[in-house]
Amino acid sequence: MMSILKKRGWVLGVILLAIVFPFLSQNDYFLHVLTLSFIWMIAVYGLNLLAGYTGYLSLAHAGFFAVGAYALGLLTVKAGLNYWLALVLACLITCALGFLVGLVALRTKEHFFAIYTLCVGYIIYLIIDKWDSLTGGVRGLIGIPAPANIGPIAFDTALSQYYLILFFLLLTVLVMYRIVHSLSGRTFIAIRNSEELAQTIGISTMKNKLLAFVLSTFFAGLAGALYASFIRFIGPDIGYITIIFDFLTYLLVGGIGTLAGPIVGTFLIVTVSQSLQFLQDYRMLIFGPLLTLLIIFYPRGIAGAFIDWRMKRSLKKSLALKQKKRYVEPQAKSDTEKRIKEG
């Protein structure tokens, strides 16, 4: 019971810190960077659901991120739709594309799956880059509107957009928690651990893998749509393959297959990389080796290492209690026997 209360205390503390941060720091640059990191976290959560909990590493995630961004941009700029309707449609369009890609991609396994999705992501990038009449090509898409007002609440300032994206991040974490601890989440984990064993006990692996893939693309599309409305300008570079490797780095450092991993990894890397900006191009000479050492010594990431440490500590405590119990019980029994004999 106490461990549950402590866990909830940590969660509430982090949420409270995120809420009061704009009042603690009056620097607009920090607010901008933190808002962007919230968007990356949402995208990384989608990747974590597929790679961390289902065991399929998709390298098309940046492409689906770009699809969500361009879908919202085109629906608002060229079609003139309301922002919130365009946001919903952007997520649905990304899911529909993810469903079609997943039908083919999930018939492959391991590195074949990764190679296929990498090709899909690059094809999406090429379509965005070359289809000038629709996407604007290398010129990009300009004039994407900010989120529309909800009654008296406006989202035309950096502070209001910070809280809006924070709301979507908290909603993403809640939904991801519910998914992971549901029957579907246990099914995803069973497929990750052994797909053949999951099939033998009657799990429809293809159906569940496709569900995980579509859900993963949904979060990527949502993050892309939020990115488009926050930056107000998008270009084809947001779908380039380097973006997916950034997402993977965030996930691996934070902890793949953990709920806290996307937040920890994204926040840590974004903070460290921004702190080393004064080194310009040389910052990678420091950041690269640090990242390599972290992955070598903590293969499950920072959150995974913390979970392992906590499990080892609880195991040591339980073993110590058992040993103490084994010592106390014979001692009490012998004392009782002595009293009986003396009596």
CSV table of C-alpha atoms in Angstrom, one decimal:
chain,number,residue,atom,x,y,z
A,1,MET,CA,0.0,0.0,0.0
A,2,MET,CA,2.8,2.4,0.9
A,3,SER,CA,4.7,1.7,-2.3
A,4,ILE,CA,1.5,2.5,-4.3
A,5,LEU,CA,1.1,5.8,-2.4
A,6,LYS,CA,4.8,6.6,-3.0
A,7,LYS,CA,4.4,5.9,-6.7
A,8,ARG,CA,1.4,8.1,-7.0
A,9,GLY,CA,3.2,10.8,-5.0
A,10,TRP,CA,6.0,10.8,-7.5
A,11,VAL,CA,3.6,11.0,-10.4
A,12,LEU,CA,1.6,13.9,-8.8
A,13,GLY,CA,4.8,15.7,-8.0
A,14,VAL,CA,6.0,15.5,-11.6
A,15,ILE,CA,2.6,16.7,-12.9
A,16,LEU,CA,2.6,19.6,-10.4
A,17,LEU,CA,6.1,20.6,-11.3
A,18,ALA,CA,5.1,20.6,-15.0
A,19,ILE,CA,2.1,22.8,-14.2
A,20,VAL,CA,4.0,25.4,-12.2
A,21,PHE,CA,7.1,25.4,-14.4
A,22,PRO,CA,6.0,28.5,-16.5
A,23,PHE,CA,5.7,30.5,-13.3
A,24,LEU,CA,9.1,29.3,-12.0
A,25,SER,CA,10.9,30.2,-15.2
A,26,GLN,CA,10.1,33.3,-17.2
A,27,ASN,CA,12.4,32.3,-20.1
A,28,ASP,CA,10.3,31.8,-23.2
A,29,TYR,CA,13.0,29.8,-24.8
A,30,PHE,CA,12.9,27.1,-22.1
A,31,LEU,CA,9.1,27.1,-22.4
A,32,HIS,CA,9.4,26.5,-26.2
A,33,VAL,CA,11.9,23.7,-25.8
A,34,LEU,CA,9.9,22.0,-23.1
A,35,THR,CA,6.7,22.2,-25.2
A,36,LEU,CA,8.5,20.6,-28.1
A,37,SER,CA,9.8,17.9,-25.9
A,38,PHE,CA,6.2,17.1,-24.8
A,39,ILE,CA,5.4,16.6,-28.5
A,40,TRP,CA,8.3,14.2,-28.9
A,41,MET,CA,7.2,12.3,-25.8
A,42,ILE,CA,3.8,11.6,-27.3
A,43,ALA,CA,5.4,10.3,-30.5
A,44,VAL,CA,7.9,8.1,-28.5
A,45,TYR,CA,5.0,6.6,-26.5
A,46,GLY,CA,3.6,5.4,-29.8
A,47,LEU,CA,6.9,3.9,-30.8
A,48,ASN,CA,7.3,2.3,-27.3
A,49,LEU,CA,3.9,0.6,-27.6
A,50,LEU,CA,5.0,-1.2,-30.7
A,51,ALA,CA,8.7,-1.8,-30.1
A,52,GLY,CA,8.8,-2.0,-26.3
A,53,TYR,CA,5.6,-3.9,-25.6
A,54,THR,CA,5.0,-5.8,-28.8
A,55,GLY,CA,8.6,-6.4,-29.9
A,56,TYR,CA,8.3,-5.0,-33.5
A,57,LEU,CA,10.7,-2.1,-34.3
A,58,SER,CA,9.1,0.2,-36.8
A,59,LEU,CA,11.3,2.6,-38.6
A,60,ALA,CA,8.4,4.3,-40.4
A,61,HIS,CA,7.4,6.3,-37.3
A,62,ALA,CA,8.8,9.6,-38.5
A,63,GLY,CA,6.8,9.1,-41.7
A,64,PHE,CA,3.6,8.7,-39.8
A,65,PHE,CA,4.6,11.7,-37.7
A,66,ALA,CA,4.9,13.7,-41.0
A,67,VAL,CA,1.6,12.4,-42.3
A,68,GLY,CA,-0.2,13.7,-39.1
A,69,ALA,CA,1.5,17.1,-39.5
A,70,TYR,CA,0.7,17.5,-43.2
A,71,ALA,CA,-2.8,16.1,-42.8
A,72,LEU,CA,-3.6,18.8,-40.3
A,73,GLY,CA,-1.8,21.5,-42.3
A,74,LEU,CA,-3.5,20.7,-45.6
A,75,LEU,CA,-7.0,20.3,-44.0
A,76,THR,CA,-6.7,23.7,-42.2
A,77,VAL,CA,-4.8,25.7,-44.8
A,78,LYS,CA,-6.1,24.4,-48.1
A,79,ALA,CA,-9.5,22.8,-47.1
A,80,GLY,CA,-10.3,25.5,-44.5
A,81,LEU,CA,-11.6,23.0,-41.9
A,82,ASN,CA,-12.0,23.8,-38.2
A,83,TYR,CA,-8.8,23.0,-36.3
A,84,TRP,CA,-10.3,20.4,-33.9
A,85,LEU,CA,-12.1,18.6,-36.8
A,86,ALA,CA,-8.8,18.6,-38.7
A,87,LEU,CA,-7.0,17.2,-35.7
A,88,VAL,CA,-9.4,14.3,-35.5
A,89,LEU,CA,-9.2,13.7,-39.2
A,90,ALA,CA,-5.4,13.9,-39.2
A,91,CYS,CA,-5.2,11.1,-36.6
A,92,LEU,CA,-7.8,9.0,-38.5
A,93,ILE,CA,-5.9,9.4,-41.8
A,94,THR,CA,-2.6,8.4,-40.1
A,95,CYS,CA,-4.4,5.3,-38.6
A,96,ALA,CA,-5.9,4.4,-41.9
A,97,LEU,CA,-2.4,4.6,-43.6
A,98,GLY,CA,-0.9,2.6,-40.7
A,99,PHE,CA,-3.6,-0.1,-41.1
A,100,LEU,CA,-2.7,-0.5,-44.8
A,101,VAL,CA,1.0,-0.5,-44.1
A,102,GLY,CA,0.7,-2.9,-41.2
A,103,LEU,CA,-1.3,-5.5,-43.2
A,104,VAL,CA,1.8,-6.0,-45.3
A,105,ALA,CA,4.6,-5.1,-42.9
A,106,LEU,CA,3.5,-7.5,-40.1
A,107,ARG,CA,3.8,-10.5,-42.4
A,108,THR,CA,7.5,-10.0,-42.0
A,109,LYS,CA,9.6,-10.4,-38.8
A,110,GLU,CA,12.7,-9.1,-37.1
A,111,HIS,CA,15.1,-7.2,-39.3
A,112,PHE,CA,12.9,-7.7,-42.4
A,113,PHE,CA,10.1,-5.8,-40.6
A,114,ALA,CA,12.6,-3.0,-39.7
A,115,ILE,CA,13.9,-2.8,-43.3
A,116,TYR,CA,10.4,-2.7,-44.8
A,117,THR,CA,9.2,0.0,-42.4
A,118,LEU,CA,12.3,2.0,-43.1
A,119,CYS,CA,11.6,1.9,-46.8
A,120,VAL,CA,7.9,2.9,-46.1
A,121,GLY,CA,9.1,5.9,-44.0
A,122,TYR,CA,11.5,7.0,-46.8
A,123,ILE,CA,8.8,6.7,-49.4
A,124,ILE,CA,6.5,8.9,-47.3
A,125,TYR,CA,9.3,11.4,-47.1
A,126,LEU,CA,9.9,11.3,-50.9
A,127,ILE,CA,6.1,11.8,-51.6
A,128,ILE,CA,6.0,14.9,-49.3
A,129,ASP,CA,9.2,16.3,-50.8
A,130,LYS,CA,8.3,15.8,-54.5
A,131,TRP,CA,4.6,16.4,-54.6
A,132,ASP,CA,4.9,20.2,-54.9
A,133,SER,CA,1.3,20.8,-55.9
A,134,LEU,CA,-0.1,19.3,-52.7
A,135,THR,CA,2.6,19.6,-50.0
A,136,GLY,CA,4.6,22.6,-51.3
A,137,GLY,CA,7.7,20.4,-51.7
A,138,VAL,CA,10.9,21.8,-50.3
A,139,ARG,CA,9.1,25.2,-49.7
A,140,GLY,CA,7.0,23.5,-47.1
A,141,LEU,CA,3.5,24.5,-45.8
A,142,ILE,CA,3.1,28.0,-44.3
A,143,GLY,CA,0.3,29.6,-42.3
A,144,ILE,CA,-0.9,26.6,-40.3
A,145,PRO,CA,-3.4,28.1,-37.8
A,146,ALA,CA,-3.1,27.8,-34.0
A,147,PRO,CA,-5.7,25.6,-32.2
A,148,ALA,CA,-9.1,27.2,-32.4
A,149,ASN,CA,-10.7,28.7,-29.3
A,150,ILE,CA,-12.8,26.5,-27.0
A,151,GLY,CA,-15.4,28.9,-25.6
A,152,PRO,CA,-13.5,31.6,-23.7
A,153,ILE,CA,-10.2,29.7,-23.8
A,154,ALA,CA,-7.8,30.8,-26.5
A,155,PHE,CA,-4.6,29.1,-27.6
A,156,ASP,CA,-2.8,31.9,-29.3
A,157,THR,CA,0.0,32.3,-26.8
A,158,ALA,CA,3.0,30.1,-26.1
A,159,LEU,CA,1.8,29.6,-22.5
A,160,SER,CA,-1.6,28.4,-23.6
A,161,GLN,CA,-0.2,26.0,-26.1
A,162,TYR,CA,2.2,24.7,-23.5
A,163,TYR,CA,-0.7,23.7,-21.3
A,164,LEU,CA,-2.7,22.3,-24.2
A,165,ILE,CA,0.2,20.0,-25.3
A,166,LEU,CA,0.8,19.1,-21.6
A,167,PHE,CA,-2.8,18.1,-21.4
A,168,PHE,CA,-2.5,15.8,-24.5
A,169,LEU,CA,0.7,14.3,-23.0
A,170,LEU,CA,-1.0,13.5,-19.7
A,171,LEU,CA,-3.9,12.0,-21.6
A,172,THR,CA,-1.4,9.9,-23.7
A,173,VAL,CA,0.3,8.6,-20.5
A,174,LEU,CA,-3.1,7.7,-19.0
A,175,VAL,CA,-4.3,5.9,-22.1
A,176,MET,CA,-1.0,4.1,-22.4
A,177,TYR,CA,-1.2,3.0,-18.8
A,178,ARG,CA,-4.7,1.7,-19.4
A,179,ILE,CA,-3.6,-0.2,-22.5
A,180,VAL,CA,-0.5,-1.7,-20.9
A,181,HIS,CA,-2.4,-2.9,-17.9
A,182,SER,CA,-5.4,-4.2,-19.9
A,183,LEU,CA,-5.9,-7.7,-21.5
A,184,SER,CA,-4.7,-6.3,-24.8
A,185,GLY,CA,-1.5,-5.0,-23.2
A,186,ARG,CA,-0.8,-8.4,-21.7
A,187,THR,CA,-1.4,-9.9,-25.1
A,188,PHE,CA,1.1,-7.5,-26.6
A,189,ILE,CA,3.7,-8.5,-24.0
A,190,ALA,CA,3.0,-12.2,-24.6
A,191,ILE,CA,3.7,-11.7,-28.3
A,192,ARG,CA,6.9,-9.9,-27.5
A,193,ASN,CA,8.1,-12.6,-25.2
A,194,SER,CA,7.2,-15.5,-27.6
A,195,GLU,CA,5.0,-15.2,-30.6
A,196,GLU,CA,4.9,-18.9,-31.2
A,197,LEU,CA,3.9,-19.6,-27.6
A,198,ALA,CA,1.2,-16.9,-27.9
A,199,GLN,CA,-0.2,-18.7,-31.0
A,200,THR,CA,-0.3,-22.0,-29.2
A,201,ILE,CA,-2.5,-20.7,-26.4
A,202,GLY,CA,-5.0,-19.3,-28.9
A,203,ILE,CA,-3.9,-15.6,-29.3
A,204,SER,CA,-4.6,-14.1,-32.7
A,205,THR,CA,-1.2,-12.6,-33.1
A,206,MET,CA,-1.8,-10.9,-36.4
A,207,LYS,CA,-4.9,-9.2,-35.2
A,208,ASN,CA,-3.2,-8.0,-32.0
A,209,LYS,CA,0.0,-6.9,-33.8
A,210,LEU,CA,-2.1,-4.9,-36.2
A,211,LEU,CA,-3.9,-3.3,-33.4
A,212,ALA,CA,-0.6,-2.3,-31.7
A,213,PHE,CA,0.7,-1.0,-35.0
A,214,VAL,CA,-2.4,1.2,-35.7
A,215,LEU,CA,-2.4,2.5,-32.1
A,216,SER,CA,1.3,3.4,-32.5
A,217,THR,CA,0.6,5.3,-35.7
A,218,PHE,CA,-2.3,7.1,-33.9
A,219,PHE,CA,0.1,8.6,-31.4
A,220,ALA,CA,2.6,9.5,-34.1
A,221,GLY,CA,-0.1,11.3,-36.1
A,222,LEU,CA,-1.4,13.1,-33.0
A,223,ALA,CA,2.2,14.3,-32.2
A,224,GLY,CA,2.7,15.4,-35.8
A,225,ALA,CA,-0.6,17.4,-35.8
A,226,LEU,CA,0.3,19.1,-32.5
A,227,TYR,CA,3.8,19.9,-33.9
A,228,ALA,CA,2.3,21.5,-37.0
A,229,SER,CA,-0.1,23.8,-35.1
A,230,PHE,CA,2.7,24.7,-32.6
A,231,ILE,CA,5.4,25.5,-35.1
A,232,ARG,CA,2.9,26.9,-37.7
A,233,PHE,CA,5.3,25.8,-40.5
A,234,ILE,CA,6.3,22.3,-41.7
A,235,GLY,CA,8.7,21.0,-44.3
A,236,PRO,CA,9.5,17.5,-45.6
A,237,ASP,CA,12.5,17.2,-43.2
A,238,ILE,CA,10.1,16.3,-40.4
A,239,GLY,CA,9.6,12.9,-42.1
A,240,TYR,CA,13.3,12.2,-42.8
A,241,ILE,CA,14.8,9.1,-41.4
A,242,THR,CA,17.0,10.9,-38.9
A,243,ILE,CA,13.9,11.8,-36.9
A,244,ILE,CA,13.1,8.1,-36.3
A,245,PHE,CA,16.6,7.6,-34.9
A,246,ASP,CA,16.1,10.6,-32.6
A,247,PHE,CA,12.9,8.9,-31.3
A,248,LEU,CA,14.8,5.6,-30.9
A,249,THR,CA,17.5,7.4,-28.9
A,250,TYR,CA,15.0,9.0,-26.6
A,251,LEU,CA,13.3,5.6,-26.1
A,252,LEU,CA,16.6,3.6,-25.5
A,253,VAL,CA,18.0,6.1,-23.1
A,254,GLY,CA,14.8,6.4,-21.1
A,255,GLY,CA,13.9,2.7,-21.1
A,256,ILE,CA,12.2,0.7,-23.8
A,257,GLY,CA,9.2,-1.2,-22.6
A,258,THR,CA,8.6,1.1,-19.6
A,259,LEU,CA,5.9,3.7,-19.0
A,260,ALA,CA,8.3,6.3,-17.7
A,261,GLY,CA,11.0,5.7,-20.4
A,262,PRO,CA,9.7,8.1,-23.1
A,263,ILE,CA,9.4,11.0,-20.6
A,264,VAL,CA,12.8,10.3,-18.9
A,265,GLY,CA,14.8,9.8,-22.1
A,266,THR,CA,13.2,12.6,-24.1
A,267,PHE,CA,13.6,15.2,-21.3
A,268,LEU,CA,17.1,14.1,-20.5
A,269,ILE,CA,18.5,14.2,-24.0
A,270,VAL,CA,16.7,17.4,-25.0
A,271,THR,CA,18.0,19.1,-21.8
A,272,VAL,CA,21.6,17.9,-22.2
A,273,SER,CA,21.7,18.7,-26.0
A,274,GLN,CA,20.4,22.2,-25.3
A,275,SER,CA,22.9,22.7,-22.5
A,276,LEU,CA,25.7,21.8,-24.9
A,277,GLN,CA,24.6,24.2,-27.6
A,278,PHE,CA,27.5,26.6,-26.8
A,279,LEU,CA,29.9,23.9,-28.1
A,280,GLN,CA,28.1,24.0,-31.5
A,281,ASP,CA,29.2,21.1,-33.7
A,282,TYR,CA,31.6,19.8,-31.2
A,283,ARG,CA,28.8,18.9,-28.7
A,284,MET,CA,28.3,15.5,-30.3
A,285,LEU,CA,31.9,14.6,-29.3
A,286,ILE,CA,30.8,14.7,-25.7
A,287,PHE,CA,27.1,13.7,-26.2
A,288,GLY,CA,27.9,10.7,-28.4
A,289,PRO,CA,30.3,8.8,-26.0
A,290,LEU,CA,28.0,9.6,-23.0
A,291,LEU,CA,25.1,8.1,-24.9
A,292,THR,CA,27.2,5.0,-25.9
A,293,LEU,CA,28.3,4.4,-22.3
A,294,LEU,CA,24.7,4.8,-21.0
A,295,ILE,CA,23.4,2.2,-23.5
A,296,ILE,CA,26.3,-0.2,-22.7
A,297,PHE,CA,25.9,-0.1,-18.9
A,298,TYR,CA,22.1,0.4,-18.8
A,299,PRO,CA,20.7,-1.6,-21.7
A,300,ARG,CA,17.2,-1.2,-20.4
A,301,GLY,CA,17.6,2.5,-20.1
A,302,ILE,CA,17.4,4.7,-17.0
A,303,ALA,CA,13.8,3.8,-16.1
A,304,GLY,CA,14.5,0.1,-16.7
A,305,ALA,CA,17.7,0.3,-14.5
A,306,PHE,CA,15.7,2.0,-11.7
A,307,ILE,CA,13.0,-0.7,-11.9
A,308,ASP,CA,15.6,-3.5,-11.8
A,309,TRP,CA,17.3,-1.8,-8.8
A,310,ARG,CA,13.9,-1.5,-6.9
A,311,MET,CA,13.1,-5.2,-7.6
A,312,LYS,CA,16.5,-6.3,-6.3
A,313,ARG,CA,16.1,-4.2,-3.2
A,314,SER,CA,12.6,-5.6,-2.5
A,315,LEU,CA,14.0,-9.1,-3.1
A,316,LYS,CA,16.8,-8.6,-0.6
A,317,LYS,CA,14.3,-7.3,2.0
A,318,SER,CA,12.0,-10.3,1.5
A,319,LEU,CA,15.0,-12.7,1.8
A,320,ALA,CA,16.2,-10.9,5.0
A,321,LEU,CA,12.7,-11.2,6.5
A,322,LYS,CA,12.6,-14.9,5.6
A,323,GLN,CA,16.0,-15.5,7.2
A,324,LYS,CA,14.9,-13.6,10.3
A,325,LYS,CA,11.7,-15.6,10.5
A,326,ARG,CA,13.6,-18.9,10.2
A,327,TYR,CA,15.9,-17.8,13.1
A,328,VAL,CA,13.1,-16.4,15.4
A,329,GLU,CA,10.7,-19.4,15.1
A,330,PRO,CA,13.2,-22.1,16.3
A,331,GLN,CA,14.3,-19.8,19.1
A,332,ALA,CA,10.8,-19.2,20.2
A,333,LYS,CA,10.0,-23.0,20.0
A,334,SER,CA,13.1,-23.9,22.1
A,335,ASP,CA,12.1,-21.2,24.7
A,336,THR,CA,8.6,-22.7,24.9
A,337,GLU,CA,10.0,-26.2,25.4
A,338,LYS,CA,12.3,-25.0,28.2
A,339,ARG,CA,9.3,-23.4,30.0
A,340,ILE,CA,7.3,-26.6,29.7
A,341,LYS,CA,10.1,-28.7,31.2
A,342,GLU,CA,10.7,-26.2,34.0
A,343,GLY,CA,7.0,-26.1,34.8
